[in-house]
C-alpha cells in the first residue's frame, strides 16, 4: 500500500515534469492536427468566423492509369478581413476515413492540370484567406486544389479544412466528385 | 571462482531486494528532483533575462540540487543496509566530545554533514566529467529556446543582446564571490549560535556557488589562454619552415575505401574501456564517501600511530594550536570522510568491484535498449508526435546519446552501488573481526 502511494506520487511527478518540459511541443502538436472536427454539409459551415463551402468537386481518370484519379476541389471562403487574417494560412487535405491523408499537389503543372479538368477551364489558385486580389467584402474567395489519389477514393472521401490559427478546430466535408474520363 | 560467483549472486539478490523495497521511494525522490531542477532552470533563465551574471548565480541551486539528490538517494537506501546502518547508529550513539558533534545528529544535520563530506569530490567529478559544462549548455539551450519563443519580429532591437553566458566583466564575478563569502560567514556565525541544521546547508550552497563561479571563470580564462596558445606557430611548423620537406606526400585514395572498418588498435580501445569502466567506480567511491562520513572506520593501528602525532600537537602553544586548528579542522573533517570512503570502496575486493562495474553498466545498457524497444513499439509517427512522446521515454530510460538520467535506470544503479557498498562493509567487518583475537 505504501509502495503504491510512492509509485502514484512518482507517476504524478513524471506527468508534471512532462507537462512543464514539453509544453511547447504539446502546443505544437495541438496546432499540428485537427483534433476537434466539425462535420459540415453542402451549405458549408463557419470556422472561427469564416464561412467555408465546397463550391464544386470534379474528378478525372485516364484509361492508361485506371487505378489513379485526380480530384479538383473548388473551395469558397467568405468573411470580413479580420477573421480571415486570424486564420494564418489555409490547409486542405483529403482522407479516406481509415487514416490515410493526401495533401494537394503543388507542382509547376498543377495550374495547367486544374484548367484541363475544370469545366470552365479556369484555375482560381491555391487556398489562401488573404489573397492579393481579394474581392470586395461579402463576396466569396474561390480557390482550387488538385489531389492525385487512388481510384477507390472516388466512391467517397472526406475533405478537411483548417488553418494554423483555427487548429485544433477543423471542418470536414463529405465529397463525391463527378467523374470525367480523359481521352 | 565459486566464491566470486557467490559474491555476484549476493550482490544481485541484495540489489534486487533494495530495488523492490525502496525503488518506489527512490523513483519519487528522483522525479521530484527532476521536476524541481526543471523549475529552477526556468527560474534561472528568467533571472538571466534581466541580468546575465545573476542568471549564472541562479544556476547554483540547480547544481546544488544534483548533489543533494545524489546524497539523498544513498541516505534513503541506508535503511536497507544492515551493516552500514548499524555502524552509523553505533557511531552516533557513542559520546563524541569533538566539536561538530551536533552535525552528526539525525535528520537534516546528518544530511548536511554528508553533503559537506561529499561536496569537494562530487564537484571534482562533476567538473571533471564535463557535467558542469553540460549544465551550462542546458542553461544556454533553455535560454535560447525561451528567447526564440518570445521573439517579437515586428520590434527588433538594433543592438544584439548578449547571449546567456556573456557576463559583463570579471569584476562582477569577484563582487559576487565576495557577497557569497559574506553570506557564508554569516551562516557560520548563526550556526554557532543556534546550531539549526539549515545553516550548514547554506554554507554548502555558498561553497557550491564558489565552485561554479570559480570553474566558470577558470574555464573562460582557459579558453583565452588556449586561443593565445593556438595562434603561436607549433614546433613542427617552425621546423618545417626551417627544413621544408623534400617532396610532396603521395596520397592514394584507392588504398583504403571509405567503408572499410578501421583497423583494431589495442591502445585506444583500452583507453576507451578504461574511461567506460571508471565512471561506475567514481560513483561507487562517492557513495562510499556518503556512507563513510560518519562511520568510525579508524582502525586501532592508525589511532596508535596518530596518537603520537597528537601528543606533539598538544604540546604546541595554545594560540598557535587554535590558529592552525581553525583552518585544519574543517579540512580534516572532510578528508577523513573521503579517506573512509576510499577505504570502504577499496575493501570491496576484485570480484565485487567487477560485479558493481558490470551490473551498473548492464543497467545502463538495458535502459538504452528498452528505449529503443519502446520506440519500435510506438512505431513511426510524424515529428510533432515524437517531439512529445520522447519526453516520458527520456525521463524513464534516459535520452539516447546523453548522460544517463532516466529514473528507472538511475534508481537501479543506486541500488547496485548501495548493495556493493553493503557487501564491502561486510567484507571489511569480516577481516576486522578476527584481528583482535590474534
GROMACS .gro file of C-alpha atoms in nm, chain B:
model
  438
  184UNK     CA    1   3.576  -1.891  -0.871
  185UNK     CA    2   3.284  -2.034  -0.671
  186UNK     CA    3   3.336  -1.760  -0.413
  187UNK     CA    4   3.331  -1.495  -0.684
  188UNK     CA    5   3.005  -1.632  -0.821
  189UNK     CA    6   2.867  -1.636  -0.468
  190UNK     CA    7   2.955  -1.267  -0.428
  191UNK     CA    8   2.792  -1.189  -0.763
  192UNK     CA    9   2.477  -1.378  -0.658
  193UNK     CA   10   2.467  -1.199  -0.322
  194UNK     CA   11   2.514  -0.865  -0.497
  195UNK     CA   12   2.235  -0.927  -0.747
  196UNK     CA   13   1.997  -1.051  -0.475
  197UNK     CA   14   2.068  -0.760  -0.243
  198UNK     CA   15   2.038  -0.504  -0.525
  199UNK     CA   16   1.709  -0.666  -0.631
  200UNK     CA   17   1.576  -0.658  -0.276
  201UNK     CA   18   1.673  -0.292  -0.237
  202UNK     CA   19   1.501  -0.214  -0.569
  203UNK     CA   20   1.181  -0.387  -0.458
  204UNK     CA   21   1.176  -0.227  -0.114
  205UNK     CA   22   1.300   0.124  -0.190
  206UNK     CA   23   1.252   0.158  -0.569
  207UNK     CA   24   0.923   0.346  -0.540
  208UNK     CA   25   1.055   0.593  -0.279
  209UNK     CA   26   1.373   0.648  -0.478
  210UNK     CA   27   1.178   0.697  -0.802
  211UNK     CA   28   0.951   0.955  -0.638
  212UNK     CA   29   1.256   1.135  -0.491
  213UNK     CA   30   1.436   1.132  -0.826
  214UNK     CA   31   1.129   1.261  -1.011
  215UNK     CA   32   1.077   1.534  -0.752
  216UNK     CA   33   1.439   1.635  -0.806
  217UNK     CA   34   1.396   1.635  -1.185
  218UNK     CA   35   1.082   1.847  -1.161
  219UNK     CA   36   1.249   2.090  -0.922
  220UNK     CA   37   1.556   2.110  -1.147
  221UNK     CA   38   1.334   2.194  -1.446
  222UNK     CA   39   1.159   2.468  -1.249
  223UNK     CA   40   1.486   2.606  -1.111
  224UNK     CA   41   1.636   2.612  -1.460
  225UNK     CA   42   1.336   2.808  -1.588
  226UNK     CA   43   1.373   3.047  -1.295
  227UNK     CA   44   1.744   3.091  -1.367
  228UNK     CA   45   1.662   3.172  -1.731
  229UNK     CA   46   1.404   3.429  -1.621
  230UNK     CA   47   1.661   3.590  -1.392
  231UNK     CA   48   1.919   3.567  -1.669
  232UNK     CA   49   1.693   3.774  -1.895
  233UNK     CA   50   1.723   4.067  -1.656
  234UNK     CA   51   2.090   4.016  -1.563
  235UNK     CA   52   2.326   3.760  -1.715
  236UNK     CA   53   2.552   3.724  -1.408
  237UNK     CA   54   2.253   3.690  -1.175
  238UNK     CA   55   2.120   3.417  -1.403
  239UNK     CA   56   2.451   3.236  -1.379
  240UNK     CA   57   2.445   3.258  -1.000
  241UNK     CA   58   2.080   3.144  -1.002
  242UNK     CA   59   2.211   2.829  -1.168
  243UNK     CA   60   2.381   2.733  -0.841
  244UNK     CA   61   2.066   2.579  -0.688
  245UNK     CA   62   2.033   2.359  -0.999
  246UNK     CA   63   2.384   2.226  -0.949
  247UNK     CA   64   2.340   2.201  -0.573
  248UNK     CA   65   2.018   2.008  -0.624
  249UNK     CA   66   2.207   1.740  -0.815
  250UNK     CA   67   2.439   1.695  -0.518
  251UNK     CA   68   2.150   1.685  -0.269
  252UNK     CA   69   1.965   1.434  -0.485
  253UNK     CA   70   2.274   1.216  -0.514
  254UNK     CA   71   2.328   1.214  -0.138
  255UNK     CA   72   1.958   1.173  -0.060
  256UNK     CA   73   1.937   0.859  -0.276
  257UNK     CA   74   2.217   0.697  -0.078
  258UNK     CA   75   2.080   0.816   0.257
  259UNK     CA   76   1.736   0.667   0.177
  260UNK     CA   77   1.898   0.336   0.084
  261UNK     CA   78   2.095   0.321   0.409
  262UNK     CA   79   1.790   0.186   0.595
  263UNK     CA   80   1.808  -0.129   0.385
  264UNK     CA   81   2.177  -0.192   0.456
  265UNK     CA   82   2.215  -0.370   0.793
  266UNK     CA   83   2.593  -0.338   0.832
  267UNK     CA   84   2.623   0.028   0.734
  268UNK     CA   85   2.312   0.130   0.928
  269UNK     CA   86   2.434  -0.049   1.241
  270UNK     CA   87   2.775   0.114   1.221
  271UNK     CA   88   2.631   0.458   1.168
  272UNK     CA   89   2.399   0.416   1.466
  273UNK     CA   90   2.672   0.283   1.689
  274UNK     CA   91   2.893   0.573   1.593
  275UNK     CA   92   2.617   0.821   1.657
  276UNK     CA   93   2.526   0.675   1.996
  277UNK     CA   94   2.884   0.689   2.116
  278UNK     CA   95   2.970   1.010   2.307
  279UNK     CA   96   3.162   1.239   2.073
  280UNK     CA   97   3.348   1.509   2.259
  281UNK     CA   98   3.483   1.686   1.949
  282UNK     CA   99   3.331   1.999   1.809
  283UNK     CA  100   3.097   1.936   1.519
  284UNK     CA  101   2.924   1.661   1.711
  285UNK     CA  102   2.595   1.837   1.659
  286UNK     CA  103   2.629   1.777   1.288
  287UNK     CA  104   2.608   1.404   1.333
  288UNK     CA  105   2.257   1.418   1.475
  289UNK     CA  106   1.974   1.258   1.284
  290UNK     CA  107   1.771   1.447   1.029
  291UNK     CA  108   1.876   1.748   0.833
  292UNK     CA  109   2.203   1.785   1.023
  293UNK     CA  110   2.309   1.438   0.913
  294UNK     CA  111   2.221   1.514   0.554
  295UNK     CA  112   2.417   1.839   0.575
  296UNK     CA  113   2.719   1.659   0.717
  297UNK     CA  114   2.704   1.401   0.436
  298UNK     CA  115   2.671   1.686   0.187
  299UNK     CA  116   2.975   1.862   0.328
  300UNK     CA  117   3.175   1.542   0.317
  301UNK     CA  118   3.096   1.462  -0.043
  302UNK     CA  119   3.096   1.823  -0.170
  303UNK     CA  120   3.452   1.853  -0.298
  304UNK     CA  121   3.485   1.505  -0.452
  305UNK     CA  122   3.141   1.536  -0.608
  306UNK     CA  123   3.217   1.869  -0.771
  307UNK     CA  124   3.556   1.741  -0.874
  308UNK     CA  125   3.382   1.459  -1.055
  309UNK     CA  126   3.109   1.695  -1.171
  310UNK     CA  127   3.351   1.936  -1.337
  311UNK     CA  128   3.600   1.670  -1.443
  312UNK     CA  129   3.338   1.467  -1.624
  313UNK     CA  130   3.212   1.773  -1.810
  314UNK     CA  131   2.877   1.777  -1.629
  315UNK     CA  132   2.920   2.140  -1.528
  316UNK     CA  133   2.969   2.224  -1.894
  317UNK     CA  134   2.656   2.020  -1.964
  318UNK     CA  135   2.453   2.219  -1.714
  319UNK     CA  136   2.580   2.545  -1.859
  320UNK     CA  137   2.493   2.415  -2.207
  321UNK     CA  138   2.143   2.317  -2.091
  322UNK     CA  139   2.104   2.665  -1.946
  323UNK     CA  140   2.218   2.816  -2.277
  324UNK     CA  141   1.976   2.596  -2.470
  325UNK     CA  142   1.681   2.679  -2.244
  326UNK     CA  143   1.775   3.046  -2.261
  327UNK     CA  144   1.785   3.040  -2.641
  328UNK     CA  145   1.460   2.841  -2.671
  329UNK     CA  146   1.280   3.079  -2.435
  330UNK     CA  147   1.407   3.388  -2.616
  331UNK     CA  148   1.305   3.234  -2.951
  332UNK     CA  149   0.956   3.169  -2.812
  333UNK     CA  150   0.923   3.531  -2.707
  334UNK     CA  151   1.081   3.687  -3.013
  335UNK     CA  152   0.896   3.987  -3.150
  336UNK     CA  153   0.955   4.012  -3.523
  337UNK     CA  154   0.788   4.350  -3.558
  338UNK     CA  155   1.008   4.511  -3.293
  339UNK     CA  156   1.370   4.404  -3.337
  340UNK     CA  157   1.632   4.587  -3.130
  341UNK     CA  158   1.916   4.750  -3.322
  342UNK     CA  159   2.184   4.611  -3.087
  343UNK     CA  160   2.242   4.241  -3.043
  344UNK     CA  161   2.153   4.127  -2.689
  345UNK     CA  162   2.430   3.935  -2.508
  346UNK     CA  163   2.396   3.556  -2.510
  347UNK     CA  164   2.323   3.356  -2.194
  348UNK     CA  165   2.685   3.311  -2.086
  349UNK     CA  166   2.821   3.653  -2.180
  350UNK     CA  167   2.883   3.807  -1.841
  351UNK     CA  168   2.970   4.178  -1.842
  352UNK     CA  169   3.308   4.157  -1.671
  353UNK     CA  170   3.519   3.950  -1.436
  354UNK     CA  171   3.492   4.231  -1.179
  355UNK     CA  172   3.128   4.145  -1.118
  356UNK     CA  173   3.220   3.782  -1.067
  357UNK     CA  174   3.465   3.894  -0.797
  358UNK     CA  175   3.191   4.105  -0.639
  359UNK     CA  176   2.960   3.803  -0.639
  360UNK     CA  177   3.228   3.589  -0.478
  361UNK     CA  178   3.274   3.848  -0.201
  362UNK     CA  179   2.900   3.868  -0.142
  363UNK     CA  180   2.876   3.490  -0.117
  364UNK     CA  181   3.170   3.492   0.124
  365UNK     CA  182   2.981   3.736   0.348
  366UNK     CA  183   2.668   3.519   0.339
  367UNK     CA  184   2.874   3.212   0.423
  368UNK     CA  185   3.038   3.388   0.716
  369UNK     CA  186   2.700   3.498   0.845
  370UNK     CA  187   2.565   3.144   0.815
  371UNK     CA  188   2.861   3.004   1.005
  372UNK     CA  189   2.811   3.256   1.284
  373UNK     CA  190   2.440   3.176   1.303
  374UNK     CA  191   2.519   2.804   1.315
  375UNK     CA  192   2.745   2.858   1.614
  376UNK     CA  193   2.470   3.049   1.789
  377UNK     CA  194   2.170   2.819   1.747
  378UNK     CA  195   2.300   2.502   1.575
  379UNK     CA  196   1.999   2.457   1.348
  380UNK     CA  197   2.056   2.213   1.063
  381UNK     CA  198   1.972   2.466   0.795
  382UNK     CA  199   2.292   2.674   0.838
  383UNK     CA  200   2.536   2.405   0.724
  384UNK     CA  201   2.319   2.363   0.412
  385UNK     CA  202   2.353   2.735   0.341
  386UNK     CA  203   2.730   2.701   0.384
  387UNK     CA  204   2.725   2.414   0.133
  388UNK     CA  205   2.523   2.629  -0.105
  389UNK     CA  206   2.778   2.911  -0.077
  390UNK     CA  207   3.069   2.677  -0.136
  391UNK     CA  208   2.892   2.521  -0.434
  392UNK     CA  209   2.836   2.864  -0.585
  393UNK     CA  210   3.205   2.938  -0.539
  394UNK     CA  211   3.289   2.617  -0.715
  395UNK     CA  212   3.061   2.708  -1.007
  396UNK     CA  213   3.184   3.065  -1.040
  397UNK     CA  214   3.545   2.961  -0.997
  398UNK     CA  215   3.518   2.688  -1.257
  399UNK     CA  216   3.335   2.921  -1.492
  400UNK     CA  217   3.599   3.193  -1.457
  401UNK     CA  218   3.884   2.944  -1.490
  402UNK     CA  219   3.724   2.790  -1.798
  403UNK     CA  220   3.684   3.132  -1.961
  404UNK     CA  221   4.046   3.219  -1.882
  405UNK     CA  222   4.149   2.879  -2.007
  406UNK     CA  223   3.973   2.946  -2.337
  407UNK     CA  224   4.156   3.275  -2.388
  408UNK     CA  225   4.483   3.110  -2.288
  409UNK     CA  226   4.425   2.828  -2.537
  410UNK     CA  227   4.334   3.082  -2.804
  411UNK     CA  228   4.654   3.274  -2.736
  412UNK     CA  229   4.848   2.949  -2.748
  413UNK     CA  230   4.679   2.843  -3.071
  414UNK     CA  231   4.793   3.150  -3.264
  415UNK     CA  232   5.158   3.072  -3.193
  416UNK     CA  233   5.324   2.855  -3.455
  417UNK     CA  234   5.368   2.496  -3.345
  418UNK     CA  235   5.720   2.348  -3.307
  419UNK     CA  236   5.650   2.125  -3.608
  420UNK     CA  237   5.559   2.428  -3.815
  421UNK     CA  238   5.877   2.610  -3.712
  422UNK     CA  239   6.078   2.303  -3.801
  423UNK     CA  240   5.910   2.274  -4.141
  424UNK     CA  241   5.982   2.642  -4.206
  425UNK     CA  242   6.350   2.576  -4.137
  426UNK     CA  243   6.368   2.249  -4.328
  427UNK     CA  244   6.090   2.216  -4.586
  428UNK     CA  245   6.003   1.860  -4.694
  429UNK     CA  246   6.185   1.730  -5.000
  430UNK     CA  247   5.877   1.623  -5.194
  431UNK     CA  248   5.502   1.630  -5.166
  432UNK     CA  249   5.334   1.336  -4.995
  433UNK     CA  250   5.163   1.093  -5.230
  434UNK     CA  251   4.805   1.027  -5.127
  435UNK     CA  252   4.631   0.737  -5.293
  436UNK     CA  253   4.258   0.724  -5.220
  437UNK     CA  254   4.229   0.375  -5.366
  438UNK     CA  255   4.435   0.211  -5.092
  439UNK     CA  256   4.161   0.244  -4.834
  440UNK     CA  257   3.795   0.263  -4.942
  441UNK     CA  258   3.583   0.472  -4.712
  442UNK     CA  259   3.360   0.184  -4.599
  443UNK     CA  260   3.639  -0.029  -4.458
  444UNK     CA  261   3.617  -0.057  -4.082
  445UNK     CA  262   3.916   0.100  -3.907
  446UNK     CA  263   4.194  -0.134  -3.801
  447UNK     CA  264   4.161  -0.261  -3.443
  448UNK     CA  265   4.405  -0.067  -3.226
  449UNK     CA  266   4.452  -0.205  -2.877
  450UNK     CA  267   4.579   0.123  -2.731
  451UNK     CA  268   4.279   0.349  -2.800
  452UNK     CA  269   4.045   0.055  -2.734
  453UNK     CA  270   4.193   0.002  -2.387
  454UNK     CA  271   4.180   0.376  -2.315
  455UNK     CA  272   3.811   0.384  -2.411
  456UNK     CA  273   3.745   0.077  -2.196
  457UNK     CA  274   3.923   0.240  -1.902
  458UNK     CA  275   3.705   0.550  -1.914
  459UNK     CA  276   3.396   0.335  -1.966
  460UNK     CA  277   3.481   0.138  -1.652
  461UNK     CA  278   3.590   0.441  -1.450
  462UNK     CA  279   3.251   0.613  -1.422
  463UNK     CA  280   3.078   0.343  -1.214
  464UNK     CA  281   3.384   0.325  -0.990
  465UNK     CA  282   3.376   0.701  -0.932
  466UNK     CA  283   3.011   0.674  -0.835
  467UNK     CA  284   3.095   0.380  -0.611
  468UNK     CA  285   3.358   0.587  -0.432
  469UNK     CA  286   3.128   0.887  -0.400
  470UNK     CA  287   2.865   0.660  -0.246
  471UNK     CA  288   3.127   0.524  -0.009
  472UNK     CA  289   3.211   0.879   0.097
  473UNK     CA  290   2.843   0.946   0.170
  474UNK     CA  291   2.833   0.639   0.394
  475UNK     CA  292   3.185   0.697   0.520
  476UNK     CA  293   3.133   1.044   0.665
  477UNK     CA  294   3.003   0.921   0.997
  478UNK     CA  295   3.149   0.574   1.010
  479UNK     CA  296   3.408   0.511   1.272
  480UNK     CA  297   3.639   0.315   1.050
  481UNK     CA  298   3.967   0.433   1.201
  482UNK     CA  299   4.150   0.110   1.289
  483UNK     CA  300   4.341   0.054   1.614
  484UNK     CA  301   4.674   0.076   1.440
  485UNK     CA  302   4.601   0.407   1.274
  486UNK     CA  303   4.486   0.552   1.604
  487UNK     CA  304   4.805   0.434   1.777
  488UNK     CA  305   5.032   0.594   1.520
  489UNK     CA  306   4.818   0.905   1.509
  490UNK     CA  307   4.830   0.925   1.889
  491UNK     CA  308   5.199   1.010   1.890
  492UNK     CA  309   5.140   1.294   1.645
  493UNK     CA  310   4.853   1.415   1.859
  494UNK     CA  311   5.074   1.429   2.170
  495UNK     CA  312   5.322   1.652   1.993
  496UNK     CA  313   5.037   1.860   1.859
  497UNK     CA  314   4.906   1.918   2.213
  498UNK     CA  315   5.249   2.030   2.322
  499UNK     CA  316   5.229   2.332   2.091
  500UNK     CA  317   5.136   2.670   2.246
  501UNK     CA  318   4.759   2.724   2.254
  502UNK     CA  319   4.731   3.037   2.031
  503UNK     CA  320   4.932   2.860   1.759
  504UNK     CA  321   4.718   2.547   1.800
  505UNK     CA  322   4.398   2.750   1.768
  506UNK     CA  323   4.529   2.934   1.467
  507UNK     CA  324   4.626   2.621   1.275
  508UNK     CA  325   4.331   2.424   1.408
  509UNK     CA  326   4.083   2.676   1.277
  510UNK     CA  327   4.192   2.604   0.920
  511UNK     CA  328   4.281   2.244   0.978
  512UNK     CA  329   3.965   2.108   1.142
  513UNK     CA  330   3.735   2.178   0.850
  514UNK     CA  331   3.977   2.021   0.605
  515UNK     CA  332   4.043   1.715   0.818
  516UNK     CA  333   3.675   1.657   0.880
  517UNK     CA  334   3.616   1.636   0.507
  518UNK     CA  335   3.920   1.440   0.401
  519UNK     CA  336   3.868   1.197   0.689
  520UNK     CA  337   3.535   1.108   0.527
  521UNK     CA  338   3.696   1.082   0.185
  522UNK     CA  339   3.965   0.851   0.323
  523UNK     CA  340   3.697   0.641   0.496
  524UNK     CA  341   3.503   0.617   0.174
  525UNK     CA  342   3.803   0.511  -0.029
  526UNK     CA  343   3.888   0.252   0.237
  527UNK     CA  344   3.532   0.119   0.228
  528UNK     CA  345   3.529   0.100  -0.152
  529UNK     CA  346   3.879  -0.046  -0.151
  530UNK     CA  347   3.778  -0.331   0.074
  531UNK     CA  348   3.529  -0.446  -0.190
  532UNK     CA  349   3.774  -0.688  -0.348
  533UNK     CA  350   3.821  -0.764  -0.715
  534UNK     CA  351   3.510  -0.977  -0.769
  535UNK     CA  352   3.277  -0.729  -0.604
  536UNK     CA  353   3.433  -0.434  -0.790
  537UNK     CA  354   3.385  -0.612  -1.123
  538UNK     CA  355   3.032  -0.704  -1.021
  539UNK     CA  356   2.948  -0.341  -0.938
  540UNK     CA  357   3.102  -0.222  -1.262
  541UNK     CA  358   2.933  -0.476  -1.488
  542UNK     CA  359   2.590  -0.457  -1.323
  543UNK     CA  360   2.598  -0.075  -1.325
  544UNK     CA  361   2.680  -0.070  -1.695
  545UNK     CA  362   2.432  -0.351  -1.762
  546UNK     CA  363   2.151  -0.141  -1.613
  547UNK     CA  364   2.256   0.149  -1.837
  548UNK     CA  365   2.275  -0.075  -2.146
  549UNK     CA  366   1.938  -0.240  -2.072
  550UNK     CA  367   1.780   0.102  -2.023
  551UNK     CA  368   1.907   0.216  -2.363
  552UNK     CA  369   1.763  -0.095  -2.530
  553UNK     CA  370   1.429  -0.055  -2.353
  554UNK     CA  371   1.415   0.296  -2.502
  555UNK     CA  372   1.482   0.157  -2.848
  556UNK     CA  373   1.231  -0.127  -2.797
  557UNK     CA  374   0.955   0.109  -2.685
  558UNK     CA  375   1.032   0.339  -2.977
  559UNK     CA  376   0.988   0.040  -3.211
  560UNK     CA  377   0.662  -0.044  -3.037
  561UNK     CA  378   0.528   0.310  -3.075
  562UNK     CA  379   0.630   0.295  -3.439
  563UNK     CA  380   0.687   0.563  -3.699
  564UNK     CA  381   0.492   0.882  -3.626
  565UNK     CA  382   0.528   1.232  -3.756
  566UNK     CA  383   0.766   1.477  -3.590
  567UNK     CA  384   0.520   1.669  -3.365
  568UNK     CA  385   0.401   1.338  -3.209
  569UNK     CA  386   0.756   1.216  -3.143
  570UNK     CA  387   0.859   1.553  -3.002
  571UNK     CA  388   0.603   1.492  -2.725
  572UNK     CA  389   0.641   1.114  -2.687
  573UNK     CA  390   1.017   1.135  -2.638
  574UNK     CA  391   0.975   1.328  -2.309
  575UNK     CA  392   0.831   1.049  -2.092
  576UNK     CA  393   1.062   0.796  -2.261
  577UNK     CA  394   1.368   1.011  -2.185
  578UNK     CA  395   1.259   1.070  -1.827
  579UNK     CA  396   1.210   0.698  -1.771
  580UNK     CA  397   1.509   0.549  -1.955
  581UNK     CA  398   1.742   0.839  -2.040
  582UNK     CA  399   1.778   1.028  -2.367
  583UNK     CA  400   1.982   0.840  -2.629
  584UNK     CA  401   2.336   0.969  -2.658
  585UNK     CA  402   2.304   1.177  -2.340
  586UNK     CA  403   2.441   1.109  -1.991
  587UNK     CA  404   2.212   0.858  -1.824
  588UNK     CA  405   1.944   1.028  -1.612
  589UNK     CA  406   1.643   0.804  -1.668
  590UNK     CA  407   1.458   0.746  -1.341
  591UNK     CA  408   1.424   0.366  -1.375
  592UNK     CA  409   1.789   0.316  -1.472
  593UNK     CA  410   1.927   0.558  -1.210
  594UNK     CA  411   1.725   0.402  -0.928
  595UNK     CA  412   1.854   0.061  -1.032
  596UNK     CA  413   2.211   0.190  -1.046
  597UNK     CA  414   2.186   0.343  -0.698
  598UNK     CA  415   2.057   0.009  -0.565
  599UNK     CA  416   2.351  -0.171  -0.729
  600UNK     CA  417   2.601   0.072  -0.576
  601UNK     CA  418   2.445   0.060  -0.230
  602UNK     CA  419   2.434  -0.321  -0.238
  603UNK     CA  420   2.800  -0.323  -0.340
  604UNK     CA  421   2.890  -0.091  -0.052
  605UNK     CA  422   2.699  -0.306   0.197
  606UNK     CA  423   2.887  -0.617   0.080
  607UNK     CA  424   3.215  -0.423   0.100
  608UNK     CA  425   3.124  -0.324   0.457
  609UNK     CA  426   3.056  -0.689   0.539
  610UNK     CA  427   3.393  -0.790   0.393
  611UNK     CA  428   3.561  -0.517   0.598
  612UNK     CA  429   3.386  -0.634   0.913
  613UNK     CA  430   3.485  -0.996   0.838
  614UNK     CA  431   3.854  -0.906   0.804
  615UNK     CA  432   3.845  -0.679   1.110
  616UNK     CA  433   3.671  -0.932   1.335
  617UNK     CA  434   3.948  -1.196   1.367
  618UNK     CA  435   4.222  -0.933   1.415
  619UNK     CA  436   4.169  -0.858   1.791
  620UNK     CA  437   4.164  -1.232   1.865
  621UNK     CA  438   4.505  -1.284   1.706
   0.00000   0.00000   0.00000
